[in-house]
Short mmCIF file of N, CA and C in Angstrom, two decimals:
data_model
loop_
_atom_site.label_atom_id
_atom_site.label_comp_id
_atom_site.label_asym_id
_atom_site.label_seq_id
_atom_site.Cartn_x
_atom_site.Cartn_y
_atom_site.Cartn_z
N UNK A 1 7.62 34.18 -90.40
CA UNK A 1 6.38 33.47 -90.61
C UNK A 1 6.71 32.05 -91.06
N UNK A 2 6.01 31.11 -90.54
CA UNK A 2 6.19 29.72 -90.88
C UNK A 2 5.97 29.53 -92.38
N UNK A 3 6.86 28.77 -93.03
CA UNK A 3 6.78 28.57 -94.48
C UNK A 3 5.49 27.86 -94.88
N UNK A 4 4.98 26.96 -94.03
CA UNK A 4 3.74 26.26 -94.33
C UNK A 4 2.56 27.25 -94.38
N UNK A 5 2.51 28.18 -93.43
CA UNK A 5 1.45 29.18 -93.42
C UNK A 5 1.56 30.07 -94.65
N UNK A 6 2.80 30.44 -95.01
CA UNK A 6 3.01 31.26 -96.20
C UNK A 6 2.50 30.54 -97.44
N UNK A 7 2.78 29.26 -97.57
CA UNK A 7 2.30 28.50 -98.74
C UNK A 7 0.79 28.45 -98.78
N UNK A 8 0.16 28.25 -97.65
CA UNK A 8 -1.31 28.22 -97.60
C UNK A 8 -1.88 29.56 -98.03
N UNK A 9 -1.28 30.65 -97.56
CA UNK A 9 -1.75 31.98 -97.94
C UNK A 9 -1.58 32.22 -99.43
N UNK A 10 -0.45 31.76 -99.99
CA UNK A 10 -0.22 31.92 -101.43
C UNK A 10 -1.29 31.18 -102.21
N UNK A 11 -1.59 29.95 -101.81
CA UNK A 11 -2.62 29.17 -102.50
C UNK A 11 -3.97 29.86 -102.40
N UNK A 12 -4.33 30.35 -101.23
CA UNK A 12 -5.62 30.99 -101.04
C UNK A 12 -5.78 32.26 -101.87
N UNK A 13 -4.71 33.04 -101.97
CA UNK A 13 -4.82 34.33 -102.65
C UNK A 13 -4.47 34.29 -104.12
N UNK A 14 -3.77 33.26 -104.58
CA UNK A 14 -3.46 33.17 -106.01
C UNK A 14 -4.32 32.15 -106.71
N UNK A 15 -4.67 31.08 -106.03
CA UNK A 15 -5.53 30.05 -106.62
C UNK A 15 -4.89 29.34 -107.78
N UNK A 16 -5.65 28.49 -108.41
CA UNK A 16 -5.19 27.72 -109.55
C UNK A 16 -6.03 28.00 -110.78
N UNK A 17 -6.73 29.11 -110.83
CA UNK A 17 -7.67 29.33 -111.91
C UNK A 17 -7.02 30.06 -113.08
N UNK A 18 -6.61 29.30 -114.08
CA UNK A 18 -6.09 29.86 -115.31
C UNK A 18 -6.99 29.37 -116.42
N UNK A 19 -7.62 30.30 -117.14
CA UNK A 19 -8.58 29.93 -118.15
C UNK A 19 -7.95 29.37 -119.40
N UNK A 20 -6.66 29.54 -119.55
CA UNK A 20 -5.99 29.07 -120.75
C UNK A 20 -4.78 28.25 -120.36
N UNK A 21 -4.23 27.64 -121.32
CA UNK A 21 -3.02 26.86 -121.13
C UNK A 21 -3.06 25.66 -122.04
N UNK A 22 -1.90 25.11 -122.30
CA UNK A 22 -1.80 23.96 -123.19
C UNK A 22 -1.53 22.72 -122.37
N UNK A 23 -2.21 21.66 -122.73
CA UNK A 23 -2.03 20.42 -122.02
C UNK A 23 -2.29 19.26 -122.98
N UNK A 24 -1.27 18.53 -123.25
CA UNK A 24 -1.39 17.33 -124.07
C UNK A 24 -0.09 16.57 -123.93
N UNK A 25 0.17 16.05 -122.76
CA UNK A 25 1.47 15.43 -122.49
C UNK A 25 1.72 14.16 -123.28
N UNK A 26 0.74 13.64 -123.99
CA UNK A 26 1.02 12.48 -124.82
C UNK A 26 1.88 12.87 -126.02
N UNK A 27 1.92 14.16 -126.34
CA UNK A 27 2.72 14.63 -127.48
C UNK A 27 4.04 15.25 -127.08
N UNK A 28 4.28 15.46 -125.79
CA UNK A 28 5.43 16.21 -125.36
C UNK A 28 6.66 15.34 -125.15
N UNK A 29 7.81 15.98 -125.23
CA UNK A 29 9.10 15.33 -125.07
C UNK A 29 9.86 16.01 -123.95
N UNK A 30 10.16 15.29 -122.87
CA UNK A 30 10.90 15.93 -121.78
C UNK A 30 12.35 16.15 -122.18
N UNK A 31 12.89 17.28 -121.76
CA UNK A 31 14.31 17.53 -121.95
C UNK A 31 14.88 17.91 -120.59
N UNK A 32 16.12 17.61 -120.35
CA UNK A 32 16.68 17.97 -119.05
C UNK A 32 18.11 17.49 -118.90
N UNK A 33 18.81 18.11 -117.96
CA UNK A 33 20.21 17.77 -117.72
C UNK A 33 20.34 16.60 -116.74
N UNK A 34 21.49 15.97 -116.76
CA UNK A 34 21.84 15.00 -115.73
C UNK A 34 20.94 13.79 -115.68
N UNK A 35 21.22 12.95 -114.69
CA UNK A 35 20.51 11.68 -114.56
C UNK A 35 19.07 11.86 -114.13
N UNK A 36 18.79 12.85 -113.27
CA UNK A 36 17.42 13.01 -112.79
C UNK A 36 16.58 13.87 -113.71
N UNK A 37 17.19 14.54 -114.67
CA UNK A 37 16.45 15.28 -115.68
C UNK A 37 15.70 16.49 -115.20
N UNK A 38 16.07 17.06 -114.04
CA UNK A 38 15.36 18.24 -113.56
C UNK A 38 16.32 19.41 -113.39
N UNK A 39 15.77 20.61 -113.48
CA UNK A 39 16.53 21.84 -113.33
C UNK A 39 16.30 22.43 -111.96
N UNK A 40 17.34 23.05 -111.42
CA UNK A 40 17.23 23.80 -110.16
C UNK A 40 17.98 25.11 -110.33
N UNK A 41 17.48 26.16 -109.68
CA UNK A 41 18.19 27.43 -109.71
C UNK A 41 17.90 28.20 -108.43
N UNK A 42 18.89 28.98 -108.03
CA UNK A 42 18.71 29.97 -106.98
C UNK A 42 19.25 31.30 -107.48
N UNK A 43 19.53 31.36 -108.77
CA UNK A 43 20.13 32.53 -109.39
C UNK A 43 19.08 33.60 -109.65
N UNK A 44 19.46 34.87 -109.44
CA UNK A 44 18.56 35.95 -109.82
C UNK A 44 18.88 36.46 -111.21
N UNK A 45 19.90 35.88 -111.85
CA UNK A 45 20.20 36.18 -113.25
C UNK A 45 19.65 35.05 -114.11
N UNK A 46 19.28 35.35 -115.33
CA UNK A 46 18.70 34.33 -116.20
C UNK A 46 19.73 33.27 -116.57
N UNK A 47 19.32 32.01 -116.51
CA UNK A 47 20.15 30.86 -116.86
C UNK A 47 19.53 30.15 -118.05
N UNK A 48 20.39 29.60 -118.89
CA UNK A 48 19.95 28.89 -120.08
C UNK A 48 19.35 27.53 -119.72
N UNK A 49 18.18 27.25 -120.25
CA UNK A 49 17.60 25.91 -120.16
C UNK A 49 17.98 25.14 -121.41
N UNK A 50 17.81 25.75 -122.58
CA UNK A 50 18.16 25.07 -123.82
C UNK A 50 18.18 26.02 -125.00
N UNK A 51 19.12 25.79 -125.93
CA UNK A 51 19.22 26.60 -127.14
C UNK A 51 18.28 26.14 -128.24
N UNK A 52 17.79 24.91 -128.13
CA UNK A 52 16.90 24.40 -129.16
C UNK A 52 15.72 23.67 -128.52
N UNK A 53 14.87 24.44 -127.86
CA UNK A 53 13.66 23.90 -127.27
C UNK A 53 12.57 24.08 -128.31
N UNK A 54 12.01 22.97 -128.76
CA UNK A 54 11.01 23.01 -129.82
C UNK A 54 9.61 22.83 -129.24
N UNK A 55 8.58 23.29 -129.94
CA UNK A 55 7.22 23.06 -129.47
C UNK A 55 6.98 21.56 -129.28
N UNK A 56 6.49 21.22 -128.17
CA UNK A 56 6.23 19.86 -127.67
C UNK A 56 7.26 19.47 -126.62
N UNK A 57 8.31 20.26 -126.42
CA UNK A 57 9.28 19.97 -125.36
C UNK A 57 8.80 20.54 -124.04
N UNK A 58 9.11 19.87 -122.95
CA UNK A 58 8.89 20.43 -121.63
C UNK A 58 10.09 20.11 -120.75
N UNK A 59 10.25 20.91 -119.71
CA UNK A 59 11.31 20.67 -118.74
C UNK A 59 10.67 20.43 -117.39
N UNK A 60 11.40 19.77 -116.53
CA UNK A 60 10.99 19.57 -115.15
C UNK A 60 11.88 20.47 -114.30
N UNK A 61 11.26 21.33 -113.50
CA UNK A 61 12.00 22.27 -112.66
C UNK A 61 11.66 22.04 -111.20
N UNK A 62 12.66 22.09 -110.35
CA UNK A 62 12.46 22.02 -108.91
C UNK A 62 12.11 23.41 -108.40
N UNK A 63 11.06 23.51 -107.59
CA UNK A 63 10.63 24.80 -107.05
C UNK A 63 10.45 24.70 -105.55
N UNK A 64 10.55 25.86 -104.89
CA UNK A 64 10.38 25.97 -103.45
C UNK A 64 9.20 26.88 -103.17
N UNK A 65 8.31 26.45 -102.31
CA UNK A 65 7.11 27.22 -101.98
C UNK A 65 7.46 28.65 -101.57
N UNK A 66 6.76 29.61 -102.15
CA UNK A 66 6.97 31.02 -101.85
C UNK A 66 7.98 31.71 -102.74
N UNK A 67 8.78 30.95 -103.48
CA UNK A 67 9.77 31.53 -104.40
C UNK A 67 9.12 31.82 -105.75
N UNK A 68 9.58 32.88 -106.40
CA UNK A 68 9.04 33.26 -107.70
C UNK A 68 10.06 32.91 -108.78
N UNK A 69 9.57 32.27 -109.83
CA UNK A 69 10.40 31.84 -110.95
C UNK A 69 9.89 32.50 -112.23
N UNK A 70 10.82 32.86 -113.11
CA UNK A 70 10.45 33.49 -114.37
C UNK A 70 11.04 32.69 -115.52
N UNK A 71 10.22 32.44 -116.53
CA UNK A 71 10.61 31.68 -117.72
C UNK A 71 10.29 32.53 -118.94
N UNK A 72 11.19 32.52 -119.93
CA UNK A 72 10.93 33.33 -121.12
C UNK A 72 11.74 32.86 -122.32
N UNK A 73 11.22 33.20 -123.50
CA UNK A 73 11.98 33.07 -124.75
C UNK A 73 12.27 34.48 -125.30
N UNK A 74 12.09 35.49 -124.49
CA UNK A 74 12.27 36.89 -124.89
C UNK A 74 13.75 37.23 -125.02
N UNK A 75 14.13 37.83 -126.16
CA UNK A 75 15.53 38.19 -126.42
C UNK A 75 16.07 39.20 -125.40
N UNK A 76 15.22 40.05 -124.88
CA UNK A 76 15.65 41.06 -123.90
C UNK A 76 16.28 40.42 -122.66
N UNK A 77 15.92 39.17 -122.37
CA UNK A 77 16.43 38.47 -121.18
C UNK A 77 17.36 37.31 -121.53
N UNK A 78 17.76 37.21 -122.79
CA UNK A 78 18.69 36.16 -123.20
C UNK A 78 18.03 35.00 -123.91
N UNK A 79 16.71 35.04 -124.07
CA UNK A 79 16.01 33.99 -124.81
C UNK A 79 15.96 34.31 -126.29
N UNK A 80 15.25 33.47 -127.03
CA UNK A 80 15.06 33.73 -128.45
C UNK A 80 13.86 32.92 -128.93
N UNK A 81 12.98 33.57 -129.68
CA UNK A 81 11.82 32.89 -130.26
C UNK A 81 11.99 32.83 -131.77
N UNK A 82 12.04 31.62 -132.30
CA UNK A 82 12.07 31.46 -133.75
C UNK A 82 10.65 31.52 -134.33
N UNK A 83 9.68 31.30 -133.45
CA UNK A 83 8.26 31.33 -133.81
C UNK A 83 7.50 32.01 -132.67
N UNK A 84 6.21 32.13 -132.81
CA UNK A 84 5.36 32.70 -131.76
C UNK A 84 5.12 31.62 -130.71
N UNK A 85 5.86 31.68 -129.60
CA UNK A 85 5.81 30.64 -128.58
C UNK A 85 4.87 31.01 -127.44
N UNK A 86 4.50 29.99 -126.66
CA UNK A 86 3.74 30.18 -125.43
C UNK A 86 4.26 29.16 -124.41
N UNK A 87 4.06 29.49 -123.13
CA UNK A 87 4.53 28.64 -122.03
C UNK A 87 3.38 28.29 -121.11
N UNK A 88 3.35 27.05 -120.66
CA UNK A 88 2.36 26.57 -119.70
C UNK A 88 3.10 25.87 -118.57
N UNK A 89 2.73 26.16 -117.33
CA UNK A 89 3.30 25.48 -116.16
C UNK A 89 2.25 24.52 -115.62
N UNK A 90 2.68 23.27 -115.40
CA UNK A 90 1.82 22.21 -114.88
C UNK A 90 2.40 21.69 -113.58
N UNK A 91 1.53 21.23 -112.67
CA UNK A 91 2.00 20.65 -111.42
C UNK A 91 2.26 19.15 -111.59
N UNK A 92 2.56 18.47 -110.48
CA UNK A 92 2.85 17.03 -110.52
C UNK A 92 1.70 16.21 -111.08
N UNK A 93 0.48 16.70 -110.92
CA UNK A 93 -0.71 15.99 -111.40
C UNK A 93 -1.18 16.51 -112.75
N UNK A 94 -0.36 17.31 -113.41
CA UNK A 94 -0.64 17.89 -114.73
C UNK A 94 -1.80 18.87 -114.74
N UNK A 95 -2.05 19.53 -113.61
CA UNK A 95 -3.00 20.64 -113.55
C UNK A 95 -2.30 21.90 -114.01
N UNK A 96 -2.99 22.74 -114.76
CA UNK A 96 -2.39 23.99 -115.26
C UNK A 96 -2.30 24.98 -114.11
N UNK A 97 -1.07 25.47 -113.85
CA UNK A 97 -0.83 26.45 -112.79
C UNK A 97 -0.68 27.86 -113.33
N UNK A 98 -0.11 27.98 -114.53
CA UNK A 98 0.13 29.30 -115.11
C UNK A 98 0.31 29.16 -116.62
N UNK A 99 0.05 30.25 -117.33
CA UNK A 99 0.12 30.25 -118.79
C UNK A 99 0.44 31.66 -119.27
N UNK A 100 1.26 31.74 -120.32
CA UNK A 100 1.54 33.04 -120.94
C UNK A 100 1.75 32.83 -122.43
N UNK A 101 1.07 33.65 -123.23
CA UNK A 101 1.25 33.59 -124.67
C UNK A 101 2.11 34.77 -125.10
N UNK A 102 1.52 35.89 -125.37
CA UNK A 102 2.28 37.05 -125.85
C UNK A 102 2.44 38.06 -124.72
N UNK A 103 3.69 38.38 -124.40
CA UNK A 103 3.95 39.32 -123.33
C UNK A 103 3.75 40.75 -123.80
N UNK A 104 3.98 41.00 -125.09
CA UNK A 104 3.87 42.36 -125.61
C UNK A 104 5.07 43.21 -125.23
N UNK A 105 4.98 44.49 -125.40
CA UNK A 105 6.08 45.39 -125.06
C UNK A 105 7.36 44.99 -125.77
N UNK A 106 8.46 45.01 -125.05
CA UNK A 106 9.76 44.70 -125.63
C UNK A 106 9.88 43.24 -126.05
N UNK A 107 9.03 42.38 -125.48
CA UNK A 107 9.10 40.95 -125.79
C UNK A 107 8.24 40.57 -127.00
N UNK A 108 7.39 41.45 -127.46
CA UNK A 108 6.57 41.15 -128.63
C UNK A 108 5.74 39.90 -128.44
N UNK A 109 5.94 38.90 -129.31
CA UNK A 109 5.16 37.66 -129.24
C UNK A 109 5.83 36.59 -128.38
N UNK A 110 6.92 36.96 -127.69
CA UNK A 110 7.60 36.01 -126.81
C UNK A 110 6.97 36.04 -125.42
N UNK A 111 6.72 34.88 -124.83
CA UNK A 111 6.14 34.88 -123.48
C UNK A 111 7.18 35.20 -122.41
N UNK A 112 6.73 35.86 -121.36
CA UNK A 112 7.50 36.07 -120.13
C UNK A 112 6.57 35.64 -119.01
N UNK A 113 6.83 34.48 -118.44
CA UNK A 113 5.92 33.88 -117.47
C UNK A 113 6.53 33.90 -116.08
N UNK A 114 5.86 34.57 -115.16
CA UNK A 114 6.29 34.64 -113.76
C UNK A 114 5.36 33.74 -112.95
N UNK A 115 5.96 32.88 -112.11
CA UNK A 115 5.18 31.93 -111.33
C UNK A 115 5.71 31.88 -109.90
N UNK A 116 4.85 32.10 -108.91
CA UNK A 116 5.21 31.95 -107.50
C UNK A 116 4.75 30.57 -107.05
N UNK A 117 5.71 29.75 -106.64
CA UNK A 117 5.41 28.37 -106.26
C UNK A 117 4.51 28.31 -105.04
N UNK A 118 3.48 27.48 -105.13
CA UNK A 118 2.54 27.30 -104.03
C UNK A 118 2.83 26.02 -103.26
N UNK A 119 3.89 25.32 -103.64
CA UNK A 119 4.33 24.11 -102.95
C UNK A 119 5.80 23.88 -103.28
N UNK A 120 6.45 23.03 -102.52
CA UNK A 120 7.83 22.63 -102.81
C UNK A 120 7.77 21.29 -103.53
N UNK A 121 8.40 21.23 -104.68
CA UNK A 121 8.37 20.00 -105.47
C UNK A 121 8.83 20.29 -106.88
N UNK A 122 8.16 19.68 -107.84
CA UNK A 122 8.53 19.84 -109.23
C UNK A 122 7.35 20.36 -110.05
N UNK A 123 7.68 21.15 -111.07
CA UNK A 123 6.70 21.62 -112.05
C UNK A 123 7.19 21.22 -113.43
N UNK A 124 6.27 21.19 -114.37
CA UNK A 124 6.62 21.00 -115.77
C UNK A 124 6.39 22.33 -116.47
N UNK A 125 7.35 22.74 -117.29
CA UNK A 125 7.23 23.96 -118.08
C UNK A 125 7.20 23.52 -119.54
N UNK A 126 6.05 23.71 -120.16
CA UNK A 126 5.79 23.24 -121.51
C UNK A 126 5.88 24.38 -122.51
N UNK A 127 6.66 24.20 -123.58
CA UNK A 127 6.76 25.19 -124.65
C UNK A 127 5.96 24.69 -125.84
N UNK A 128 5.07 25.54 -126.35
CA UNK A 128 4.29 25.23 -127.55
C UNK A 128 4.27 26.45 -128.46
N UNK A 129 3.86 26.24 -129.70
CA UNK A 129 3.62 27.34 -130.61
C UNK A 129 2.23 27.90 -130.33
N UNK A 130 2.04 29.19 -130.58
CA UNK A 130 0.77 29.84 -130.29
C UNK A 130 -0.39 29.01 -130.81
N UNK A 131 -1.42 28.86 -129.98
CA UNK A 131 -2.55 28.02 -130.31
C UNK A 131 -2.35 26.58 -129.86
N UNK A 132 -1.37 26.34 -128.98
CA UNK A 132 -1.04 25.01 -128.46
C UNK A 132 -0.58 24.04 -129.54
N UNK A 133 0.04 24.58 -130.58
CA UNK A 133 0.54 23.76 -131.67
C UNK A 133 1.88 23.11 -131.29
N UNK A 134 2.10 21.88 -131.74
CA UNK A 134 3.32 21.16 -131.39
C UNK A 134 4.07 20.61 -132.60
N UNK A 135 3.68 20.96 -133.81
CA UNK A 135 4.28 20.37 -135.01
C UNK A 135 5.59 20.99 -135.47
N UNK A 136 5.90 22.19 -135.02
CA UNK A 136 7.09 22.89 -135.51
C UNK A 136 8.37 22.28 -134.96
N UNK A 137 9.43 22.37 -135.76
CA UNK A 137 10.76 21.94 -135.31
C UNK A 137 11.67 23.15 -135.07
N UNK A 138 11.09 24.35 -135.03
CA UNK A 138 11.87 25.57 -134.84
C UNK A 138 12.54 25.59 -133.46
N UNK A 139 13.81 25.96 -133.44
CA UNK A 139 14.58 26.04 -132.20
C UNK A 139 14.33 27.37 -131.49
N UNK A 140 14.01 27.31 -130.21
CA UNK A 140 13.77 28.49 -129.38
C UNK A 140 14.68 28.41 -128.16
N UNK A 141 15.28 29.54 -127.77
CA UNK A 141 16.14 29.57 -126.57
C UNK A 141 15.28 29.93 -125.37
N UNK A 142 15.22 29.01 -124.40
CA UNK A 142 14.43 29.19 -123.19
C UNK A 142 15.36 29.45 -122.01
N UNK A 143 15.07 30.52 -121.26
CA UNK A 143 15.87 30.87 -120.09
C UNK A 143 14.95 31.01 -118.88
N UNK A 144 15.57 30.96 -117.67
CA UNK A 144 14.78 31.11 -116.45
C UNK A 144 15.63 31.64 -115.32
N UNK A 145 14.95 32.10 -114.27
CA UNK A 145 15.63 32.56 -113.05
C UNK A 145 14.66 32.48 -111.87
N UNK A 146 15.24 32.51 -110.67
CA UNK A 146 14.45 32.65 -109.47
C UNK A 146 14.57 34.12 -109.09
N UNK A 147 13.46 34.85 -109.14
CA UNK A 147 13.53 36.30 -108.94
C UNK A 147 13.28 36.71 -107.50
N UNK A 148 12.68 35.87 -106.70
CA UNK A 148 12.45 36.22 -105.30
C UNK A 148 12.34 34.97 -104.45
#
């Protein structure tokens, strides 16, 4: 199937309607590796984004339409939450694409956010404290992978 048709179908059936999410990029601090400051992965194993990602930090990740990416601070997957964290994914225009607060189960108050890209480009992954708080300096380990 043509990748363009697949992306259109993903957009039609998943939409962009998320009732929650944090958005206040005037307070956020980008973090990232290298000169271009963006992350890329094709790994199905979790990779470290940062050992000390604090509320108000965000990363820029390269995504491919139709691929599924997972982000978490859950210890079960190699992450760590020093506080009750939440994750929000934003597109290039800062529209909220996905949000996760408490995953529950083995992750407790740590978010586990799965996102299937509806376009090829870059997303922002924003880490905040529960309630969209950004004042904490607590270090959280954020990991990610491409699962499909």
